[in-house]
Coordinates of C-alpha atoms in Angstrom, one line a residue:
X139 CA 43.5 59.7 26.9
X140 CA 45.9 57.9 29.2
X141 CA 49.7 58.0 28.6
X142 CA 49.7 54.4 28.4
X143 CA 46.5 53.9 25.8
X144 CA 48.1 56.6 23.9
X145 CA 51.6 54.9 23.6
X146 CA 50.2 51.6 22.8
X147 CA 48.1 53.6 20.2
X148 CA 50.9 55.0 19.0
X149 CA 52.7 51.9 17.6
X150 CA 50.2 51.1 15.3
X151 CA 50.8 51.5 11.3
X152 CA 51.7 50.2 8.1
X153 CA 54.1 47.2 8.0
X154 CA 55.1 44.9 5.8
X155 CA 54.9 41.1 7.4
X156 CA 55.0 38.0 4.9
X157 CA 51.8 36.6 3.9
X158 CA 50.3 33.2 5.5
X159 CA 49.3 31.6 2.0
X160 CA 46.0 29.6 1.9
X161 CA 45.9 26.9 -0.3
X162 CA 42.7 24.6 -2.0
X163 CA 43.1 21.0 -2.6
X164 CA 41.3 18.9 -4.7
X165 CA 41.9 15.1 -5.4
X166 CA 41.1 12.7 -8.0
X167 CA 41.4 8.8 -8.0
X168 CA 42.2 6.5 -10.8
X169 CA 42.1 2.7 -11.2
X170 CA 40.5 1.7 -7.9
X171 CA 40.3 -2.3 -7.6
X172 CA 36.7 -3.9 -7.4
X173 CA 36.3 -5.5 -4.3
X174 CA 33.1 -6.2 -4.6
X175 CA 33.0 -8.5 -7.9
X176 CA 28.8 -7.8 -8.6
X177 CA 29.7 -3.7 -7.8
X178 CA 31.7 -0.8 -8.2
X179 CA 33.3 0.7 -5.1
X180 CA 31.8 3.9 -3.2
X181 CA 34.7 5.9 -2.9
X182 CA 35.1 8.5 -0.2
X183 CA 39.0 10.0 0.6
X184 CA 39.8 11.5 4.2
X185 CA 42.5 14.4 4.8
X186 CA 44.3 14.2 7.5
X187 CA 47.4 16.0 9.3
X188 CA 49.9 15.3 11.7
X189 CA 50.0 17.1 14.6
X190 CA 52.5 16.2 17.9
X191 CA 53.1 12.6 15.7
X192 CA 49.3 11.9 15.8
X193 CA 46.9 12.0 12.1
X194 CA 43.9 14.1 12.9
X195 CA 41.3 14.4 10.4
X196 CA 40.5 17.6 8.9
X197 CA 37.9 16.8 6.2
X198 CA 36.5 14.2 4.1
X199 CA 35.0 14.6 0.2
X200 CA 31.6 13.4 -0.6
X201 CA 30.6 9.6 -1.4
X202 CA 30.7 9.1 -5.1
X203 CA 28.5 6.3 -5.9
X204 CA 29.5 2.9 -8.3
X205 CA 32.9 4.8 -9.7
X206 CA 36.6 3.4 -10.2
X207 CA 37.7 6.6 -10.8
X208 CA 36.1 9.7 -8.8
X209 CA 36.5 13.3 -9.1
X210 CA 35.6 14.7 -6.1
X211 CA 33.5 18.3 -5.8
X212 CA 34.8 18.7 -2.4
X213 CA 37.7 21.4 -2.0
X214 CA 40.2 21.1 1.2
X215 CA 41.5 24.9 2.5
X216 CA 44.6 24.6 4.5
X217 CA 47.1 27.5 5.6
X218 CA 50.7 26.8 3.6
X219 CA 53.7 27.6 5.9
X220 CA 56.7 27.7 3.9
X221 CA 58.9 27.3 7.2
X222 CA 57.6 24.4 8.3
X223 CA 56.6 20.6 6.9
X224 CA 53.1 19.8 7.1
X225 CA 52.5 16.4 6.7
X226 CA 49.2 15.2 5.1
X227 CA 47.4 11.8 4.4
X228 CA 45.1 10.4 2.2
X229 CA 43.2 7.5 3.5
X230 CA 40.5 6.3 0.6
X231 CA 37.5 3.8 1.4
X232 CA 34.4 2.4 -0.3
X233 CA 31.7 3.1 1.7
X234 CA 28.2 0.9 1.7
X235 CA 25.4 2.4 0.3
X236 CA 23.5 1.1 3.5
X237 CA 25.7 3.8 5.5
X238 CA 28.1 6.7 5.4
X239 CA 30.3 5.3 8.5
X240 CA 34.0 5.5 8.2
X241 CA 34.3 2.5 11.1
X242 CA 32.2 0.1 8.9
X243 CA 34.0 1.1 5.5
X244 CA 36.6 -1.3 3.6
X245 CA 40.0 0.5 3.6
X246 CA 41.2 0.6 -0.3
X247 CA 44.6 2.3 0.4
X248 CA 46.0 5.4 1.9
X249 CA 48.9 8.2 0.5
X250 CA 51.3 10.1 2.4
X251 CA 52.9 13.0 1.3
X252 CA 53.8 17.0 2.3
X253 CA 51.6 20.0 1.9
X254 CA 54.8 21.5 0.1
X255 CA 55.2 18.4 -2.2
X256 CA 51.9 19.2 -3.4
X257 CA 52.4 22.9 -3.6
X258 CA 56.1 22.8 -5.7
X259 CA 54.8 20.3 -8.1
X260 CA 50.7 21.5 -8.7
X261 CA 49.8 18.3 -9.1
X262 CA 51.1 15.3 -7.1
X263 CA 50.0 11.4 -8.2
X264 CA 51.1 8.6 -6.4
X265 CA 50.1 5.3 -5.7
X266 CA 47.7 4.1 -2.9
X267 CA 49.4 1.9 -0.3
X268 CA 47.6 -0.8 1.3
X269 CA 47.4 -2.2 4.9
X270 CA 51.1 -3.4 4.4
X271 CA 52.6 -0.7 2.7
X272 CA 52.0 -3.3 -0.3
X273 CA 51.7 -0.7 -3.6
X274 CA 48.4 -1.0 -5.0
X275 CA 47.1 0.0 -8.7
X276 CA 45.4 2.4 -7.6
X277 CA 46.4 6.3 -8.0
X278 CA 45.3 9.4 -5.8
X279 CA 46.0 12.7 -8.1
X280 CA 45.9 15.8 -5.6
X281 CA 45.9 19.4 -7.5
X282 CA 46.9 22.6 -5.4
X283 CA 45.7 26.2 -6.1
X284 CA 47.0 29.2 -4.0
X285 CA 44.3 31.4 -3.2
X286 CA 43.9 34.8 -4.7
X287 CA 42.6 36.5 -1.5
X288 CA 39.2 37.0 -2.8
X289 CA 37.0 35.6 -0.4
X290 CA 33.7 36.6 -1.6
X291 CA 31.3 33.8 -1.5
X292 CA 28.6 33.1 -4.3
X293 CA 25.2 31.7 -3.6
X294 CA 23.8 30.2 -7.1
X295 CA 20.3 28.4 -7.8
X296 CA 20.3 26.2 -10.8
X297 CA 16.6 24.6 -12.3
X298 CA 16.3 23.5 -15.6
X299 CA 13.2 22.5 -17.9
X300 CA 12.1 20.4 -20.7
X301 CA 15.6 18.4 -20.6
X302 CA 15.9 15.1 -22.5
X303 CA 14.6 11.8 -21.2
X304 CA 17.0 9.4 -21.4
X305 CA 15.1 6.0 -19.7
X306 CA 12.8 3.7 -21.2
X307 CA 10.5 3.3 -18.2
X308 CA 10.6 6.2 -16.1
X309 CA 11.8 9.9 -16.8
X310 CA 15.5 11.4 -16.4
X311 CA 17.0 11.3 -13.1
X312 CA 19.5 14.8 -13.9
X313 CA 22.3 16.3 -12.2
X314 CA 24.4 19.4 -13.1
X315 CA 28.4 19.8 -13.3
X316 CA 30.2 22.9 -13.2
X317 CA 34.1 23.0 -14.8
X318 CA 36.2 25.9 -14.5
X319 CA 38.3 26.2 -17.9
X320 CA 42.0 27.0 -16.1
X321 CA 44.6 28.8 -18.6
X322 CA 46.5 25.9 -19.7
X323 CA 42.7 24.9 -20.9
X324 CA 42.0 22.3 -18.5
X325 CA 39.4 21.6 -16.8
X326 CA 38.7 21.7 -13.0
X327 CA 35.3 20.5 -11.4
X328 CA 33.6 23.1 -9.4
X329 CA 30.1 21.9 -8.2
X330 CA 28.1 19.1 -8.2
X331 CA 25.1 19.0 -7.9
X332 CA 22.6 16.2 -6.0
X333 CA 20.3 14.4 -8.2
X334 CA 16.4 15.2 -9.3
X335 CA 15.1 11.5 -9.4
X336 CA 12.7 11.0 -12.1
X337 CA 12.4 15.0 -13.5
X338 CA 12.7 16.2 -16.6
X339 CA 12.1 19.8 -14.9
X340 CA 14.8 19.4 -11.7
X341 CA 15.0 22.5 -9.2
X342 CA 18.3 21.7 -7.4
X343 CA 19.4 23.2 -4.5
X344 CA 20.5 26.2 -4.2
X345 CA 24.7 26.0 -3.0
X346 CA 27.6 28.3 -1.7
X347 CA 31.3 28.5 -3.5
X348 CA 33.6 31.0 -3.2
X349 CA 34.0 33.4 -6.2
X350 CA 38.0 32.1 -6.4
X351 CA 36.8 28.3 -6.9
X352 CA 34.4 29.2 -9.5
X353 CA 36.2 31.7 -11.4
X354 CA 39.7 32.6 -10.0
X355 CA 38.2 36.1 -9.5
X356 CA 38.2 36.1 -13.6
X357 CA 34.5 37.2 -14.3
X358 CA 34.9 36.3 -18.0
X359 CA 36.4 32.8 -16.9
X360 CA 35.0 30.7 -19.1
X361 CA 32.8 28.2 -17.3
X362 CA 31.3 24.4 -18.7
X363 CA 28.4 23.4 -17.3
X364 CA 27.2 19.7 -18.4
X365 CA 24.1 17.9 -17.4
X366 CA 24.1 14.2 -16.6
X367 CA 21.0 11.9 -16.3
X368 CA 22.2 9.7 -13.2
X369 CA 23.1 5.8 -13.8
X370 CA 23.0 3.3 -10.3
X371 CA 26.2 1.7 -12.5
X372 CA 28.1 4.5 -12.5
X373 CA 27.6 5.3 -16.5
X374 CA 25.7 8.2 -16.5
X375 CA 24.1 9.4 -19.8
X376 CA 25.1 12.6 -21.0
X377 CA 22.1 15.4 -22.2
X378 CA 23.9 18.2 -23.0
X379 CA 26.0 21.2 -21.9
X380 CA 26.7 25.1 -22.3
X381 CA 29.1 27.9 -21.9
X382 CA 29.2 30.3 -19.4
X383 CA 30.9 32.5 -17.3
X384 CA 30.6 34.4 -14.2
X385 CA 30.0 37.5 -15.8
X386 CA 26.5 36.3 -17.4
X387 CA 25.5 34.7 -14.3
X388 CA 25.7 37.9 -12.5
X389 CA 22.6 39.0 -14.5
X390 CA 20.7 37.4 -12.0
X391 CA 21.8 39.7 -9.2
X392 CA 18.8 41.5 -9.4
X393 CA 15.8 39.3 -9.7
X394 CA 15.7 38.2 -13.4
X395 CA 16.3 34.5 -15.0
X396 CA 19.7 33.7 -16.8
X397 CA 19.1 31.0 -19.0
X398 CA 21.2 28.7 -21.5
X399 CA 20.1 26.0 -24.2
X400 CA 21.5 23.0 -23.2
X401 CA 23.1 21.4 -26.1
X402 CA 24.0 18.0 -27.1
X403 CA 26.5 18.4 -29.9
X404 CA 26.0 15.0 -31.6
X405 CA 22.4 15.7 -32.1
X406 CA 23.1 19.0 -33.2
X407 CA 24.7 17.3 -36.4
X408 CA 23.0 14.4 -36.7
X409 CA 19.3 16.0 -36.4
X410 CA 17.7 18.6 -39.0
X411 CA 15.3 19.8 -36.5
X412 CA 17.5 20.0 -33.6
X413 CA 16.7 22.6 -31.4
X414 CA 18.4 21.8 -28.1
X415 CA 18.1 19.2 -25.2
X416 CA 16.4 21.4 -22.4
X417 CA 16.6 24.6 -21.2
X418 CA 18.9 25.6 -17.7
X419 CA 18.0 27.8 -15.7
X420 CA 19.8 30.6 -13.1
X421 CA 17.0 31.2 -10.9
X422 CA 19.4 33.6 -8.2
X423 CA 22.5 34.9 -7.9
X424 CA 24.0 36.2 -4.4
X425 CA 27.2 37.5 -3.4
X426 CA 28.7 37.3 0.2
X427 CA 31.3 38.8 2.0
X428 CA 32.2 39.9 4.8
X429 CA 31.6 43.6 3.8
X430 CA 28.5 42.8 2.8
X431 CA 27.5 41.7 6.1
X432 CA 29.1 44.9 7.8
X433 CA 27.6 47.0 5.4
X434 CA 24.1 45.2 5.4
X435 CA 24.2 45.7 9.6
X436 CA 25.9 43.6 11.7
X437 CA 27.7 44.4 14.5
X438 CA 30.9 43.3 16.2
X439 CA 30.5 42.9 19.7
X440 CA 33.5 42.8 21.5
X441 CA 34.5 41.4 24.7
X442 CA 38.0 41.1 26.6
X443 CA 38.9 38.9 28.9
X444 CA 42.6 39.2 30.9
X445 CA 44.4 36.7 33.1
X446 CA 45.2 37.8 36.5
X447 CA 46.8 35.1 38.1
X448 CA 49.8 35.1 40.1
X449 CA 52.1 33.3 37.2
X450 CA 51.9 37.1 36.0
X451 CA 54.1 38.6 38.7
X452 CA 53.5 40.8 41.4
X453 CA 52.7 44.2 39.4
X454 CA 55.0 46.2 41.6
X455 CA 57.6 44.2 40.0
X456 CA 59.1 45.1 36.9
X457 CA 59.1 42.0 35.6
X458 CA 55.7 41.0 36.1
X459 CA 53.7 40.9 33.0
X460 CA 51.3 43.1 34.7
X461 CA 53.9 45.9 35.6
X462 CA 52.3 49.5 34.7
X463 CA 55.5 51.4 33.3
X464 CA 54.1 55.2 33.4
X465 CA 55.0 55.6 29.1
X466 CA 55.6 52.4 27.8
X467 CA 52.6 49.6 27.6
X468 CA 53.5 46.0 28.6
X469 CA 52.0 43.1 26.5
X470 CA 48.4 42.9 28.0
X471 CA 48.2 46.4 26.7
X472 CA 49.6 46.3 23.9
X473 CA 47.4 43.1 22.4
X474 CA 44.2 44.8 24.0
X475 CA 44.9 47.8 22.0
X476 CA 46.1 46.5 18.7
X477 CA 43.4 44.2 18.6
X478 CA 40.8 46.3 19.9
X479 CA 41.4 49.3 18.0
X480 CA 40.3 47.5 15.0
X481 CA 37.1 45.7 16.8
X482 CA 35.9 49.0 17.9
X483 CA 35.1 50.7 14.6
X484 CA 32.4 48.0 14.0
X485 CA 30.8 48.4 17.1
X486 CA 28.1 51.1 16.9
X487 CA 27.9 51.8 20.5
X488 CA 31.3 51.7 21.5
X489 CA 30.5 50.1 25.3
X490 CA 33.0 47.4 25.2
X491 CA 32.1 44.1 28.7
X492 CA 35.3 43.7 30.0
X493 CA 36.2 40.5 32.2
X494 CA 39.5 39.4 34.6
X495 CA 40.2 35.9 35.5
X496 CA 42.3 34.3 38.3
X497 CA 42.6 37.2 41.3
X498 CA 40.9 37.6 44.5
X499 CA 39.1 40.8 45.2
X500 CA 38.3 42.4 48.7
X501 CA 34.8 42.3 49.3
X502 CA 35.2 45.9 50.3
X503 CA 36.4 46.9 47.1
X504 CA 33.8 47.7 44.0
X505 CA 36.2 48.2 41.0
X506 CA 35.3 48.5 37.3
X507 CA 37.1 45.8 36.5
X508 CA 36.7 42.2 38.0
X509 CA 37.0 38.8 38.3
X510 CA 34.0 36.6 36.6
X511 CA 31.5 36.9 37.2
X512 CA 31.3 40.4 38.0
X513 CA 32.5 42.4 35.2
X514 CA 31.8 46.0 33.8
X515 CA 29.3 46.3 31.0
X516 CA 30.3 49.4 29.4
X517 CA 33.9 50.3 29.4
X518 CA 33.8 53.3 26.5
X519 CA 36.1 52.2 24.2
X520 CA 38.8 50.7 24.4
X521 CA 40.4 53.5 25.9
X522 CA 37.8 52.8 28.8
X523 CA 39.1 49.1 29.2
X524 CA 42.6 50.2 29.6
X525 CA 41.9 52.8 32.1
X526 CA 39.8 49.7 34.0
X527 CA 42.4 48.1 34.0
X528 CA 45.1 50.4 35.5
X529 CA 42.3 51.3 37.9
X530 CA 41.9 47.8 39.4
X531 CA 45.0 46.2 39.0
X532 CA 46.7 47.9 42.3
X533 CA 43.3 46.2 44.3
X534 CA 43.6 43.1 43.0
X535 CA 45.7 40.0 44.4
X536 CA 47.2 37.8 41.6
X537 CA 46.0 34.3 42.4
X538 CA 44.9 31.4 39.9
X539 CA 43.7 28.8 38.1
X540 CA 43.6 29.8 34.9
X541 CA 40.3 28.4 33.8
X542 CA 38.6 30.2 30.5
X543 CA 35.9 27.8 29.9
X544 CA 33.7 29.7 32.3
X545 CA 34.0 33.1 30.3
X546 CA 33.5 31.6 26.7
X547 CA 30.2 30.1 28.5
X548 CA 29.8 34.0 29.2
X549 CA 29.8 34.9 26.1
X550 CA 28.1 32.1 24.1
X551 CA 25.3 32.7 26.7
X552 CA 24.8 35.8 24.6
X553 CA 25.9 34.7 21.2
X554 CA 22.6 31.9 22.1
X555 CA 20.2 34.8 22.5
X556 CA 21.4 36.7 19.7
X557 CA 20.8 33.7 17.6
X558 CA 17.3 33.5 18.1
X559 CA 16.0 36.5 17.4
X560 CA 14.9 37.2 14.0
X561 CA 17.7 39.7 12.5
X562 CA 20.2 37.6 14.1
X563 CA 23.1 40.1 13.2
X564 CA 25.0 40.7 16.2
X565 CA 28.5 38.7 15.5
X566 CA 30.5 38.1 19.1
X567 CA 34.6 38.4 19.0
X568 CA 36.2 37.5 22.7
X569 CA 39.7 38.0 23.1
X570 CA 41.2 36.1 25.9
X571 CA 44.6 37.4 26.8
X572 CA 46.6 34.9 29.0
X573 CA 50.5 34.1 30.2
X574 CA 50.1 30.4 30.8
X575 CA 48.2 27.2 29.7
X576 CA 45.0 26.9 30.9
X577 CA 43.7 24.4 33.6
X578 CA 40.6 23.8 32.8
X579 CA 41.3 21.6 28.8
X580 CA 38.4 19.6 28.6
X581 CA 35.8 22.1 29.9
X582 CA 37.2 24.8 27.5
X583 CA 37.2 22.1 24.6
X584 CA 33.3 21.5 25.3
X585 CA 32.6 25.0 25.5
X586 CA 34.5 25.7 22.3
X587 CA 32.5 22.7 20.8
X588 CA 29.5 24.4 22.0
X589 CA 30.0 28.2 21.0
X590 CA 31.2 26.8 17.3
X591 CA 27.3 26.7 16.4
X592 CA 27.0 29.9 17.6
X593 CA 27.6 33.8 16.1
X594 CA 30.7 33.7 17.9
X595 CA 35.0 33.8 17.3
X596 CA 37.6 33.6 20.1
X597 CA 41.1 35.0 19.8
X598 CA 43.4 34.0 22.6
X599 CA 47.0 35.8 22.8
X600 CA 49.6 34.3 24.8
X601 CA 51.2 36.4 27.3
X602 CA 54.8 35.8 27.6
X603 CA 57.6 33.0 27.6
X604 CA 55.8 30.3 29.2
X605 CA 55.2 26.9 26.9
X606 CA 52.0 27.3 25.0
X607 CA 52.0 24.1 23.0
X608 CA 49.4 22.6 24.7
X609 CA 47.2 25.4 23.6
X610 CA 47.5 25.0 20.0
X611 CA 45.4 21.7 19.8
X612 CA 42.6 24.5 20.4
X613 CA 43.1 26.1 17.1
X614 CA 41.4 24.1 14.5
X615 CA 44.3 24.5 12.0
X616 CA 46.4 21.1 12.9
X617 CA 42.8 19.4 13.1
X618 CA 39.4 19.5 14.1
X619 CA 39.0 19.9 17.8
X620 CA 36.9 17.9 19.6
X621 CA 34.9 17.9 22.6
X622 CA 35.8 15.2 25.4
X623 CA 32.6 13.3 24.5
X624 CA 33.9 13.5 21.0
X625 CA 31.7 16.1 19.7
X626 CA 33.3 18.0 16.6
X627 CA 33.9 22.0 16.2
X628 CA 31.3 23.0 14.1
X629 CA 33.2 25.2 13.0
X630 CA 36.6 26.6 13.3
X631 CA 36.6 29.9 15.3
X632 CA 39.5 29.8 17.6
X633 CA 42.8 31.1 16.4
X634 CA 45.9 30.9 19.5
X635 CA 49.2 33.4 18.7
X636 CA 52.1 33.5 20.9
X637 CA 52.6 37.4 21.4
X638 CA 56.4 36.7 21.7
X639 CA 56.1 36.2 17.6
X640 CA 55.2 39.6 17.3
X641 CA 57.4 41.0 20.6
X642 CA 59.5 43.4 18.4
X643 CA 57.3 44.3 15.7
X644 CA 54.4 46.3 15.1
X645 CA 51.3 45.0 17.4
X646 CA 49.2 46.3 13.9
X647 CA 51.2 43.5 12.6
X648 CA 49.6 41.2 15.7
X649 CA 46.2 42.4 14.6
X650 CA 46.4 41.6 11.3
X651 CA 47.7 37.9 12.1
X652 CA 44.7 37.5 14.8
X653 CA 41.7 38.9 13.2
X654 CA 42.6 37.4 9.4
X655 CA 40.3 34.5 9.6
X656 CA 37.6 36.1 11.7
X657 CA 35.9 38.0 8.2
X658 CA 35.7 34.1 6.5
X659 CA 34.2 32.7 10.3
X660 CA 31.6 35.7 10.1
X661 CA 30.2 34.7 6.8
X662 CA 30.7 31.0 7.1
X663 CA 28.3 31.3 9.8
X664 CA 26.2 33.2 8.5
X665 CA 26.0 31.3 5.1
X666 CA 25.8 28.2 7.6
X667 CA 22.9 29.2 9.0
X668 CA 21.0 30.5 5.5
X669 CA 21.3 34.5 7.1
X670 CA 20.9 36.6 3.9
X671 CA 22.4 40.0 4.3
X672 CA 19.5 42.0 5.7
X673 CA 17.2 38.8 6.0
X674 CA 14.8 38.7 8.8
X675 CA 14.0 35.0 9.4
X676 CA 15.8 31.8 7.6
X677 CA 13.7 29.6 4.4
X678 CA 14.4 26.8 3.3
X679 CA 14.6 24.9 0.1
X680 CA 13.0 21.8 0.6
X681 CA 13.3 19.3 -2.1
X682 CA 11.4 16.3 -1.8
X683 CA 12.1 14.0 -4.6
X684 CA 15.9 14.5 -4.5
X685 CA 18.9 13.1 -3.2
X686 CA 22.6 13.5 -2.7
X687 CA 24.6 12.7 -6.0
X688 CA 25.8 8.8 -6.3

């Protein structure tokens, strides 16, 4: 082992750092005005946050058909920073039933407030403003729940049979609810289901939530589910409901039905013979995590990639960025080890590509490590990778630009392959590691845009003092990034730190900062894409007499 590896090594440990918080956010709307005198509206709220004095979008809920006063199912996740103001608006719109466009929508009224407004008070009303600023009648209610750091996801298939026909010429058109009962015994909506037109026996489709959202991590949570035959007005008839919790549904882990009487409690007195109004069923019941996925066979497949252009310094200089001290690491080394150190335990052969951007090599010279797109294919570790590196760095000349969109292309290329086969359980992590802004913006935004559908994250570490700013548009936290065509991420998979954060702690604590999203990007992809742990193949749940919930 190298001096150098081995020093680097050295520094990593246990350390206490403060905890980035991650918060869910779920609105409600009250009182919203008819513009439309023979109709309700369509409501549908966007998120937004403002990032370098600009509102970027981060999410929107679903379209709530014919309602004045919405709860929506969807849940906004959004890092809390006690240090700094986040700023967040809520822009609400009806929204045609002839189409789901934002650009086409009427604008009912938008609310402005702080992520820590929300946070200090729980629960934050205010009053839509119009186009204006005139105060409207209208009220936005926007509840905040601190995560508990269990980020197991649930996969849960609801059918029901026999329910209650509540039309005169055609059959009940049903949809399910699910309400978490919270300690102060209120009630928050966790799922929606679409709606089964015309079914008295629905099969609905089968849907993801994380195991905090529907239970807090409380498996004896109690849990109301409620069953709803769908109204185009807006005044949908209740059928019934039941009590459950997470514990019961659990049962269905291993291939048997749950079931629950649905029961209407008014009929219950008023009828002698009441029995219930339907039966509902559990069909499945799947957990996800990130462990799960590990332990079920997928592998990390790691890649670095380091800048080597002349911004860096002439390595003979001992102020270069570059500059190999014989026992003490400078920051390339450092970030490659604390991150890779981690990586490498969940790769099972170890062999580890390793890329360098930015330098002229003599043609004369084969090295181990070099420029794209020549690069070695199996450095041993990442003990290997640091001995490339001190290897070629005395044959290399420091040049530029700094252009990264080539390697991510690199690397997608593969992430594309692996996607296609059948197991589909290779997962690809590239860290880029880099001292200034890069050069090539829009071609790394498409590329990003591009690899966000694939098996794929990207950590990039900035090297140095230089100004990063420009590089944080590319990590989906202050919005979603967007290709130059306009393209969205997919999903979020880049995440930019500023190694100067983290200059005189403990690089484990650098580690633990860069990689802490990458186990929720490995199963969002993976529940994205339907991957089951150990699933060869995808299937699909097609259900042809359905549709979204209105």
């Amino acid at each position: 082992m190298s001096n150098i590896y081995e020093s680097a090594a050295n520094t990593l440990g246990l350390f206490n750092s403060p905890c980035l918080a991650k918060v869910e956010l779920r609105v409600t709307c009250k009182g919203i005005s008819d513009r439309d005198a023979l109709s309700k509206p369509d409501p549908c709220v966007l998120i937004k946050m403002q990032s370098h004095g600009q509102w970027l979008e981060v999410d929107r809920t679903e379209v709530i058909r014919s309602s004045i006063s919405p709860t929506f199912s969807k849940v906004f996740t959004v890092d809390f920073y006690f240090e700094e103001v986040q700023r967040l608006r809520y822009e609400l719109y009806d929204i045609s039933s002839n189409h789901n466009g934002i650009k086409e929508a009427d604008f009912l009224g938008a609310m402005e407030c702080t992520l820590g407004q929300i946070v200090s008070q729980r629960k934050l009303t205010k009053p839509l403003l119009k186009q204006g600023s005139t105060v409207s009648k209208s009220f936005i209610m926007v509840t905040a729940e601190e995560l508990t750091g269990n980020d197991d996801y649930v996969e849960l298939s609801f059918s029901a049979r026999k329910l209650d026909d509540k039309d005169f010429f055609s059959k009940s058109d049903p949809f399910l609810e699910i309400f978490r009962m919270n300690d102060d015994d209120t009630l928050q909506l966790v799922h929606r289901t679409e709606t089964v037109m015309n079914n008295l026996n629905p099969v609905w489709k089968t849907f993801k939530t994380s195991l905090n959202s529907l239970c807090s991590g409380d498996h004896d949570r109690p849990l109301k589910c409620t069953v709803w035959d769908w109204d185009s007005n807006g005044k949908h008839d209740y059928i019934g409901e039941y009590q459950a919790t997470f514990k019961e549904m659990r049962g269905a882990m291993d291939g048997r039905q749950v079931q629950w009487e649905c029961i209407n409690p008014k009929y219950q007195i008023k009828k002698k013979n009441y029995k219930n109004s339907g039966i509902v069923i559990l069909n499945q019941c799947k957990m996800h995590s990130f462990l799960d996925y590990i332990m079920g066979g997928c592998q990390i497949q790691f890649t670095v990639a380091i800048d080597f252009t002349a911004s860096n310094g002439d390595p003979h200089n001992s102020c270069s960025l570059h500059y190999i001290h014989p026992y003490q690491p400078n920051e390339y080394l450092k970030a490659l080890v604390a991150v890779g150190e981690i990586c490498q335990d969940y790769d099972s052969d170890k062999m580890f590509p390793a890329f360098g951007f930015g330098a002229q090599i003599p043609v004369t010279v084969c090295v181990l490590f070099c420029v794209f797109p020549t690069y070695v294919y199996g450095c041993a570790g990442i003990q290997g990778v640091v001995e490339a590196y001190q290897t070629c760095l005395p044959k290399l000349q420091l040049y530029g630009p700094t252009n990264i969109a080539p390697i991510i292309q690199k690397v997608a290329s593969s992430a594309s392959q692996e996607m296609h086969t059948k197991e589909a359980m290779q997962y690809f992590i590239l860290l880029i590691l880099t001292d200034g802004v890069i050069t090539d913006m829009a071609d790394t935004r498409e590329a990003i845009v591009q690899a966000s559908h694939l098996p794929m994250s990207i950590i990039i570490v900035g090297v140095g003092s230089a100004d990063f700013s420009d590089m944080q548009m590319l990590d989906g936290d202050d919005g979603i990034l967007r290709s130059p065509k306009g393209e969205p991420c997919l999903r979020d998979i880049v995440q930019f730190v500023p190694f100067r954060n983290f200059k005189h702690g403990s690089p484990a604590e650098l580690a633990k900062t860069v990689l802490a999203e990458v186990p929720n990007q490995v199963v969002d992809y993976y529940n994205n894409k339907g991957i089951n742990i150990g699933m060869v193949g995808t299937h699909t749940n097609e259900q042809p007499n359905c549709h979204p919930y209105r």
